[in-house]
Amino acid sequence: MTQLIKVDAVNPDPALIRIAADVILKGGLLAFPTETVYGLGASTYNDDAIRRIYIVKNRPMDNPSIVHISSFNQLHEVAEDVPSDLEERLKVAWPGPLTVILRKSSRISEVASCGLSTVAVRMPAHPIPLALIRESTPISAPSANISGKPSPTRAEHVIRDLWGKIDLIIDGGETFFGVESTIIDYTKKPPILYRPGPFTVEELRRIFGEIKVPEQALGLGQFKEALAPGMKYRHYAPDKPLIVSECSSLDGLVKLTLDLASDEAKKGKQVVVLCSSETCSIYVNAGFRVIEVGSRNNLYTVAKNLFHSLRLIDSMNVDLAVAEGYPEIGIGLAVMNRLRKASGYNIVKCSA
Ligand code: TXA
Ligand code: MG
């Protein structure tokens, strides 16, 4: 039995938070909003509950979850040997959409860490999880979707994937950023970016100094050896085929996208184009169905609607989708990482 409660995201009702905290303390599973995507959480200190997360998500057992905390005391509870200069920098970055990989403490079990000696930690910038963790324990939470599906950015996405399989869903409305947190591995020198997110590389470099950005983090190509466990699995994918078109000039991008869509239409396929508010009318005029993802002048709008748009592809009566690419600036890097992975690296670049 799953219970659904609506909670105000800005000013959560303490009585409702207590109901949710009780679920965590009793070893239950609940889905909650964060500023990035919805998480599926259990107490970090309850191995049985954590095992159930893997079962309901159908998640590989070697892929650890992020430990969500609400205070710097908890940082020292879950991680060890945190360099003091790092803590100072984290006080600038947190709460926020940034996950840091550190050496785990003895409080983190083999189950919670999937046998790794490290732990991924983040303090979310969202009143609901902050209040919930304060009332219970640190919460281990992957995104609240079935493994491989786009991460949920609305309660309706969680309901579709997990209804009946978990104890509670907190509907706190649409999440703010729409893509998952940035992940850096601080056990490496220099620290390595594993996943770009709303906390941009530009910002990271300003606060943390030198950071290595490997090709894998851009979502380019498949690699034999993954840098981190989560990087070896296909992610965010709609069931239907998706082609991503990439070109540095907007004219070239539109032409390439139209060509790709027309080629498929000629084969008798029903195509939907994932476009930007600046370009959608061009595809509509050419007779294509479209999903407007957001504005090229504000890539936050694209990030926010991206996973919902990917889910829409599957609910539409189409055979495949062609998606325009975006500049890899700021949150655009996270958008492109997710789009490329969602397409299974089905990327076409313009010749110019
Ligand atoms: O924004 C987010 O990060 C959301 C919200 C709910 O906080 N969570 C999220 O969790 O996206 P998940 O499990 O979908 O992605 C976490 C990623 C996985 O790819 C996992 O492999 C990686 O973090 N990860 C976790 N612990 C790790 C560790 N010790 N070393 C390397 N990678 C780790
Ligand atoms: Mg996930």
JSON list of N, CA and C in Angstrom, two decimals, residues 1-4 19-32 39-44 46-58 65 132 139-142 144 158 162 164-170:
[
{"chain": "A", "resi": 1, "resn": "MET", "atom": "N", "xyz": [0.84, -1.21, 0.00]},
{"chain": "A", "resi": 1, "resn": "MET", "atom": "CA", "xyz": [0.00, 0.00, 0.00]},
{"chain": "A", "resi": 1, "resn": "MET", "atom": "C", "xyz": [0.87, 1.26, 0.00]},
{"chain": "A", "resi": 2, "resn": "THR", "atom": "N", "xyz": [0.59, 2.11, -0.96]},
{"chain": "A", "resi": 2, "resn": "THR", "atom": "CA", "xyz": [1.34, 3.37, -1.02]},
{"chain": "A", "resi": 2, "resn": "THR", "atom": "C", "xyz": [0.42, 4.51, -0.60]},
{"chain": "A", "resi": 3, "resn": "GLN", "atom": "N", "xyz": [0.95, 5.37, 0.28]},
{"chain": "A", "resi": 3, "resn": "GLN", "atom": "CA", "xyz": [0.20, 6.55, 0.70]},
{"chain": "A", "resi": 3, "resn": "GLN", "atom": "C", "xyz": [0.78, 7.76, -0.05]},
{"chain": "A", "resi": 4, "resn": "LEU", "atom": "N", "xyz": [-0.10, 8.68, -0.44]},
{"chain": "A", "resi": 4, "resn": "LEU", "atom": "CA", "xyz": [0.36, 9.89, -1.15]},
{"chain": "A", "resi": 4, "resn": "LEU", "atom": "C", "xyz": [0.00, 11.10, -0.32]},
{"chain": "A", "resi": 19, "resn": "ILE", "atom": "N", "xyz": [5.09, 12.43, 9.91]},
{"chain": "A", "resi": 19, "resn": "ILE", "atom": "CA", "xyz": [4.55, 11.18, 9.33]},
{"chain": "A", "resi": 19, "resn": "ILE", "atom": "C", "xyz": [5.62, 10.53, 8.43]},
{"chain": "A", "resi": 20, "resn": "ALA", "atom": "N", "xyz": [6.27, 11.37, 7.62]},
{"chain": "A", "resi": 20, "resn": "ALA", "atom": "CA", "xyz": [7.28, 10.86, 6.69]},
{"chain": "A", "resi": 20, "resn": "ALA", "atom": "C", "xyz": [8.51, 10.35, 7.45]},
{"chain": "A", "resi": 21, "resn": "ALA", "atom": "N", "xyz": [8.92, 11.11, 8.48]},
{"chain": "A", "resi": 21, "resn": "ALA", "atom": "CA", "xyz": [10.09, 10.71, 9.26]},
{"chain": "A", "resi": 21, "resn": "ALA", "atom": "C", "xyz": [9.85, 9.36, 9.93]},
{"chain": "A", "resi": 22, "resn": "ASP", "atom": "N", "xyz": [8.60, 9.14, 10.33]},
{"chain": "A", "resi": 22, "resn": "ASP", "atom": "CA", "xyz": [8.22, 7.87, 10.95]},
{"chain": "A", "resi": 22, "resn": "ASP", "atom": "C", "xyz": [8.41, 6.70, 10.00]},
{"chain": "A", "resi": 23, "resn": "VAL", "atom": "N", "xyz": [8.08, 6.93, 8.73]},
{"chain": "A", "resi": 23, "resn": "VAL", "atom": "CA", "xyz": [8.27, 5.88, 7.72]},
{"chain": "A", "resi": 23, "resn": "VAL", "atom": "C", "xyz": [9.76, 5.51, 7.65]},
{"chain": "A", "resi": 24, "resn": "ILE", "atom": "N", "xyz": [10.62, 6.53, 7.63]},
{"chain": "A", "resi": 24, "resn": "ILE", "atom": "CA", "xyz": [12.06, 6.28, 7.57]},
{"chain": "A", "resi": 24, "resn": "ILE", "atom": "C", "xyz": [12.53, 5.53, 8.83]},
{"chain": "A", "resi": 25, "resn": "LEU", "atom": "N", "xyz": [12.09, 6.02, 10.00]},
{"chain": "A", "resi": 25, "resn": "LEU", "atom": "CA", "xyz": [12.55, 5.42, 11.26]},
{"chain": "A", "resi": 25, "resn": "LEU", "atom": "C", "xyz": [12.07, 3.99, 11.43]},
{"chain": "A", "resi": 26, "resn": "LYS", "atom": "N", "xyz": [10.91, 3.66, 10.82]},
{"chain": "A", "resi": 26, "resn": "LYS", "atom": "CA", "xyz": [10.38, 2.29, 10.92]},
{"chain": "A", "resi": 26, "resn": "LYS", "atom": "C", "xyz": [10.92, 1.38, 9.83]},
{"chain": "A", "resi": 27, "resn": "GLY", "atom": "N", "xyz": [11.87, 1.88, 9.03]},
{"chain": "A", "resi": 27, "resn": "GLY", "atom": "CA", "xyz": [12.48, 1.02, 8.00]},
{"chain": "A", "resi": 27, "resn": "GLY", "atom": "C", "xyz": [11.69, 0.97, 6.71]},
{"chain": "A", "resi": 28, "resn": "GLY", "atom": "N", "xyz": [10.83, 1.98, 6.48]},
{"chain": "A", "resi": 28, "resn": "GLY", "atom": "CA", "xyz": [10.05, 2.02, 5.24]},
{"chain": "A", "resi": 28, "resn": "GLY", "atom": "C", "xyz": [10.78, 2.76, 4.13]},
{"chain": "A", "resi": 29, "resn": "LEU", "atom": "N", "xyz": [10.13, 2.79, 2.96]},
{"chain": "A", "resi": 29, "resn": "LEU", "atom": "CA", "xyz": [10.67, 3.49, 1.79]},
{"chain": "A", "resi": 29, "resn": "LEU", "atom": "C", "xyz": [9.74, 4.62, 1.41]},
{"chain": "A", "resi": 30, "resn": "LEU", "atom": "N", "xyz": [10.31, 5.78, 1.11]},
{"chain": "A", "resi": 30, "resn": "LEU", "atom": "CA", "xyz": [9.46, 6.87, 0.65]},
{"chain": "A", "resi": 30, "resn": "LEU", "atom": "C", "xyz": [10.13, 7.66, -0.44]},
{"chain": "A", "resi": 31, "resn": "ALA", "atom": "N", "xyz": [9.30, 8.23, -1.32]},
{"chain": "A", "resi": 31, "resn": "ALA", "atom": "CA", "xyz": [9.81, 9.11, -2.38]},
{"chain": "A", "resi": 31, "resn": "ALA", "atom": "C", "xyz": [9.57, 10.55, -1.97]},
{"chain": "A", "resi": 32, "resn": "PHE", "atom": "N", "xyz": [10.56, 11.39, -2.21]},
{"chain": "A", "resi": 32, "resn": "PHE", "atom": "CA", "xyz": [10.47, 12.80, -1.80]},
{"chain": "A", "resi": 32, "resn": "PHE", "atom": "C", "xyz": [11.13, 13.68, -2.86]},
{"chain": "A", "resi": 39, "resn": "GLY", "atom": "N", "xyz": [13.80, 11.63, -5.04]},
{"chain": "A", "resi": 39, "resn": "GLY", "atom": "CA", "xyz": [14.62, 10.53, -4.56]},
{"chain": "A", "resi": 39, "resn": "GLY", "atom": "C", "xyz": [13.74, 9.45, -3.95]},
{"chain": "A", "resi": 40, "resn": "LEU", "atom": "N", "xyz": [14.27, 8.21, -3.95]},
{"chain": "A", "resi": 40, "resn": "LEU", "atom": "CA", "xyz": [13.59, 7.10, -3.26]},
{"chain": "A", "resi": 40, "resn": "LEU", "atom": "C", "xyz": [14.45, 6.75, -2.05]},
{"chain": "A", "resi": 41, "resn": "GLY", "atom": "N", "xyz": [13.96, 7.11, -0.85]},
{"chain": "A", "resi": 41, "resn": "GLY", "atom": "CA", "xyz": [14.83, 7.07, 0.31]},
{"chain": "A", "resi": 41, "resn": "GLY", "atom": "C", "xyz": [14.50, 6.02, 1.35]},
{"chain": "A", "resi": 42, "resn": "ALA", "atom": "N", "xyz": [15.56, 5.64, 2.07]},
{"chain": "A", "resi": 42, "resn": "ALA", "atom": "CA", "xyz": [15.45, 4.79, 3.25]},
{"chain": "A", "resi": 42, "resn": "ALA", "atom": "C", "xyz": [16.54, 5.26, 4.22]},
{"chain": "A", "resi": 43, "resn": "SER", "atom": "N", "xyz": [16.41, 4.87, 5.47]},
{"chain": "A", "resi": 43, "resn": "SER", "atom": "CA", "xyz": [17.45, 5.22, 6.43]},
{"chain": "A", "resi": 43, "resn": "SER", "atom": "C", "xyz": [18.78, 4.63, 6.00]},
{"chain": "A", "resi": 44, "resn": "THR", "atom": "N", "xyz": [19.81, 5.45, 6.00]},
{"chain": "A", "resi": 44, "resn": "THR", "atom": "CA", "xyz": [21.16, 4.99, 5.67]},
{"chain": "A", "resi": 44, "resn": "THR", "atom": "C", "xyz": [21.61, 3.89, 6.63]},
{"chain": "A", "resi": 46, "resn": "ASN", "atom": "N", "xyz": [19.72, 1.43, 7.89]},
{"chain": "A", "resi": 46, "resn": "ASN", "atom": "CA", "xyz": [18.86, 0.25, 7.89]},
{"chain": "A", "resi": 46, "resn": "ASN", "atom": "C", "xyz": [19.11, -0.59, 6.62]},
{"chain": "A", "resi": 47, "resn": "ASP", "atom": "N", "xyz": [19.92, -1.64, 6.78]},
{"chain": "A", "resi": 47, "resn": "ASP", "atom": "CA", "xyz": [20.33, -2.45, 5.62]},
{"chain": "A", "resi": 47, "resn": "ASP", "atom": "C", "xyz": [19.14, -3.09, 4.90]},
{"chain": "A", "resi": 48, "resn": "ASP", "atom": "N", "xyz": [18.16, -3.58, 5.67]},
{"chain": "A", "resi": 48, "resn": "ASP", "atom": "CA", "xyz": [17.02, -4.25, 5.02]},
{"chain": "A", "resi": 48, "resn": "ASP", "atom": "C", "xyz": [16.25, -3.26, 4.14]},
{"chain": "A", "resi": 49, "resn": "ALA", "atom": "N", "xyz": [16.07, -2.06, 4.66]},
{"chain": "A", "resi": 49, "resn": "ALA", "atom": "CA", "xyz": [15.33, -1.04, 3.90]},
{"chain": "A", "resi": 49, "resn": "ALA", "atom": "C", "xyz": [16.11, -0.70, 2.62]},
{"chain": "A", "resi": 50, "resn": "ILE", "atom": "N", "xyz": [17.43, -0.57, 2.75]},
{"chain": "A", "resi": 50, "resn": "ILE", "atom": "CA", "xyz": [18.24, -0.24, 1.57]},
{"chain": "A", "resi": 50, "resn": "ILE", "atom": "C", "xyz": [18.16, -1.36, 0.53]},
{"chain": "A", "resi": 51, "resn": "ARG", "atom": "N", "xyz": [18.18, -2.60, 0.99]},
{"chain": "A", "resi": 51, "resn": "ARG", "atom": "CA", "xyz": [18.04, -3.72, 0.04]},
{"chain": "A", "resi": 51, "resn": "ARG", "atom": "C", "xyz": [16.73, -3.63, -0.73]},
{"chain": "A", "resi": 52, "resn": "ARG", "atom": "N", "xyz": [15.67, -3.21, -0.02]},
{"chain": "A", "resi": 52, "resn": "ARG", "atom": "CA", "xyz": [14.36, -3.10, -0.70]},
{"chain": "A", "resi": 52, "resn": "ARG", "atom": "C", "xyz": [14.38, -2.03, -1.79]},
{"chain": "A", "resi": 53, "resn": "ILE", "atom": "N", "xyz": [15.16, -0.97, -1.61]},
{"chain": "A", "resi": 53, "resn": "ILE", "atom": "CA", "xyz": [15.27, 0.06, -2.66]},
{"chain": "A", "resi": 53, "resn": "ILE", "atom": "C", "xyz": [15.73, -0.58, -3.96]},
{"chain": "A", "resi": 54, "resn": "TYR", "atom": "N", "xyz": [16.72, -1.46, -3.85]},
{"chain": "A", "resi": 54, "resn": "TYR", "atom": "CA", "xyz": [17.29, -2.09, -5.05]},
{"chain": "A", "resi": 54, "resn": "TYR", "atom": "C", "xyz": [16.26, -2.99, -5.72]},
{"chain": "A", "resi": 55, "resn": "ILE", "atom": "N", "xyz": [15.46, -3.65, -4.89]},
{"chain": "A", "resi": 55, "resn": "ILE", "atom": "CA", "xyz": [14.45, -4.55, -5.46]},
{"chain": "A", "resi": 55, "resn": "ILE", "atom": "C", "xyz": [13.37, -3.75, -6.18]},
{"chain": "A", "resi": 56, "resn": "VAL", "atom": "N", "xyz": [12.82, -2.71, -5.53]},
{"chain": "A", "resi": 56, "resn": "VAL", "atom": "CA", "xyz": [11.71, -2.00, -6.17]},
{"chain": "A", "resi": 56, "resn": "VAL", "atom": "C", "xyz": [12.17, -1.20, -7.40]},
{"chain": "A", "resi": 57, "resn": "LYS", "atom": "N", "xyz": [13.41, -0.74, -7.40]},
{"chain": "A", "resi": 57, "resn": "LYS", "atom": "CA", "xyz": [13.92, 0.02, -8.55]},
{"chain": "A", "resi": 57, "resn": "LYS", "atom": "C", "xyz": [14.47, -0.89, -9.63]},
{"chain": "A", "resi": 58, "resn": "ASN", "atom": "N", "xyz": [14.69, -2.15, -9.25]},
{"chain": "A", "resi": 58, "resn": "ASN", "atom": "CA", "xyz": [15.38, -3.08, -10.15]},
{"chain": "A", "resi": 58, "resn": "ASN", "atom": "C", "xyz": [16.77, -2.54, -10.49]},
{"chain": "A", "resi": 65, "resn": "SER", "atom": "N", "xyz": [23.97, 4.27, -3.47]},
{"chain": "A", "resi": 65, "resn": "SER", "atom": "CA", "xyz": [23.10, 5.45, -3.46]},
{"chain": "A", "resi": 65, "resn": "SER", "atom": "C", "xyz": [23.80, 6.60, -2.74]},
{"chain": "A", "resi": 132, "resn": "LEU", "atom": "N", "xyz": [12.99, 16.48, 6.81]},
{"chain": "A", "resi": 132, "resn": "LEU", "atom": "CA", "xyz": [12.80, 15.04, 6.99]},
{"chain": "A", "resi": 132, "resn": "LEU", "atom": "C", "xyz": [14.04, 14.38, 7.62]},
{"chain": "A", "resi": 139, "resn": "ILE", "atom": "N", "xyz": [19.61, 9.90, 4.92]},
{"chain": "A", "resi": 139, "resn": "ILE", "atom": "CA", "xyz": [18.77, 9.10, 4.02]},
{"chain": "A", "resi": 139, "resn": "ILE", "atom": "C", "xyz": [19.55, 8.71, 2.77]},
{"chain": "A", "resi": 140, "resn": "SER", "atom": "N", "xyz": [19.63, 7.40, 2.52]},
{"chain": "A", "resi": 140, "resn": "SER", "atom": "CA", "xyz": [20.22, 6.90, 1.29]},
{"chain": "A", "resi": 140, "resn": "SER", "atom": "C", "xyz": [19.14, 6.92, 0.22]},
{"chain": "A", "resi": 141, "resn": "ALA", "atom": "N", "xyz": [19.42, 7.58, -0.88]},
{"chain": "A", "resi": 141, "resn": "ALA", "atom": "CA", "xyz": [18.38, 7.69, -1.91]},
{"chain": "A", "resi": 141, "resn": "ALA", "atom": "C", "xyz": [18.96, 7.80, -3.31]},
{"chain": "A", "resi": 142, "resn": "PRO", "atom": "N", "xyz": [18.62, 6.84, -4.15]},
{"chain": "A", "resi": 142, "resn": "PRO", "atom": "CA", "xyz": [18.82, 7.03, -5.59]},
{"chain": "A", "resi": 142, "resn": "PRO", "atom": "C", "xyz": [17.62, 7.80, -6.12]},
{"chain": "A", "resi": 144, "resn": "ALA", "atom": "N", "xyz": [14.03, 8.33, -7.86]},
{"chain": "A", "resi": 144, "resn": "ALA", "atom": "CA", "xyz": [12.84, 7.50, -7.59]},
{"chain": "A", "resi": 144, "resn": "ALA", "atom": "C", "xyz": [12.18, 7.00, -8.87]},
{"chain": "A", "resi": 158, "resn": "VAL", "atom": "N", "xyz": [6.79, 9.47, -10.36]},
{"chain": "A", "resi": 158, "resn": "VAL", "atom": "CA", "xyz": [7.06, 8.48, -9.31]},
{"chain": "A", "resi": 158, "resn": "VAL", "atom": "C", "xyz": [5.88, 7.53, -9.21]},
{"chain": "A", "resi": 162, "resn": "LEU", "atom": "N", "xyz": [6.44, 3.67, -9.36]},
{"chain": "A", "resi": 162, "resn": "LEU", "atom": "CA", "xyz": [6.61, 2.99, -8.07]},
{"chain": "A", "resi": 162, "resn": "LEU", "atom": "C", "xyz": [5.34, 2.80, -7.24]},
{"chain": "A", "resi": 164, "resn": "GLY", "atom": "N", "xyz": [2.40, 1.42, -5.33]},
{"chain": "A", "resi": 164, "resn": "GLY", "atom": "CA", "xyz": [2.13, 0.07, -4.82]},
{"chain": "A", "resi": 164, "resn": "GLY", "atom": "C", "xyz": [3.38, -0.64, -4.33]},
{"chain": "A", "resi": 165, "resn": "LYS", "atom": "N", "xyz": [4.55, -0.08, -4.64]},
{"chain": "A", "resi": 165, "resn": "LYS", "atom": "CA", "xyz": [5.80, -0.76, -4.28]},
{"chain": "A", "resi": 165, "resn": "LYS", "atom": "C", "xyz": [6.52, -0.12, -3.10]},
{"chain": "A", "resi": 166, "resn": "ILE", "atom": "N", "xyz": [6.10, 1.10, -2.72]},
{"chain": "A", "resi": 166, "resn": "ILE", "atom": "CA", "xyz": [6.76, 1.80, -1.61]},
{"chain": "A", "resi": 166, "resn": "ILE", "atom": "C", "xyz": [5.71, 2.32, -0.64]},
{"chain": "A", "resi": 167, "resn": "ASP", "atom": "N", "xyz": [6.15, 2.77, 0.55]},
{"chain": "A", "resi": 167, "resn": "ASP", "atom": "CA", "xyz": [5.19, 3.12, 1.60]},
{"chain": "A", "resi": 167, "resn": "ASP", "atom": "C", "xyz": [4.54, 4.49, 1.40]},
{"chain": "A", "resi": 168, "resn": "LEU", "atom": "N", "xyz": [5.35, 5.45, 0.94]},
{"chain": "A", "resi": 168, "resn": "LEU", "atom": "CA", "xyz": [4.85, 6.83, 0.91]},
{"chain": "A", "resi": 168, "resn": "LEU", "atom": "C", "xyz": [5.46, 7.60, -0.25]},
{"chain": "A", "resi": 169, "resn": "ILE", "atom": "N", "xyz": [4.63, 8.44, -0.87]},
{"chain": "A", "resi": 169, "resn": "ILE", "atom": "CA", "xyz": [5.13, 9.38, -1.89]},
{"chain": "A", "resi": 169, "resn": "ILE", "atom": "C", "xyz": [4.78, 10.78, -1.40]},
{"chain": "A", "resi": 170, "resn": "ILE", "atom": "N", "xyz": [5.79, 11.63, -1.28]},
{"chain": "A", "resi": 170, "resn": "ILE", "atom": "CA", "xyz": [5.54, 13.02, -0.93]},
{"chain": "A", "resi": 170, "resn": "ILE", "atom": "C", "xyz": [5.48, 13.81, -2.23]}
]
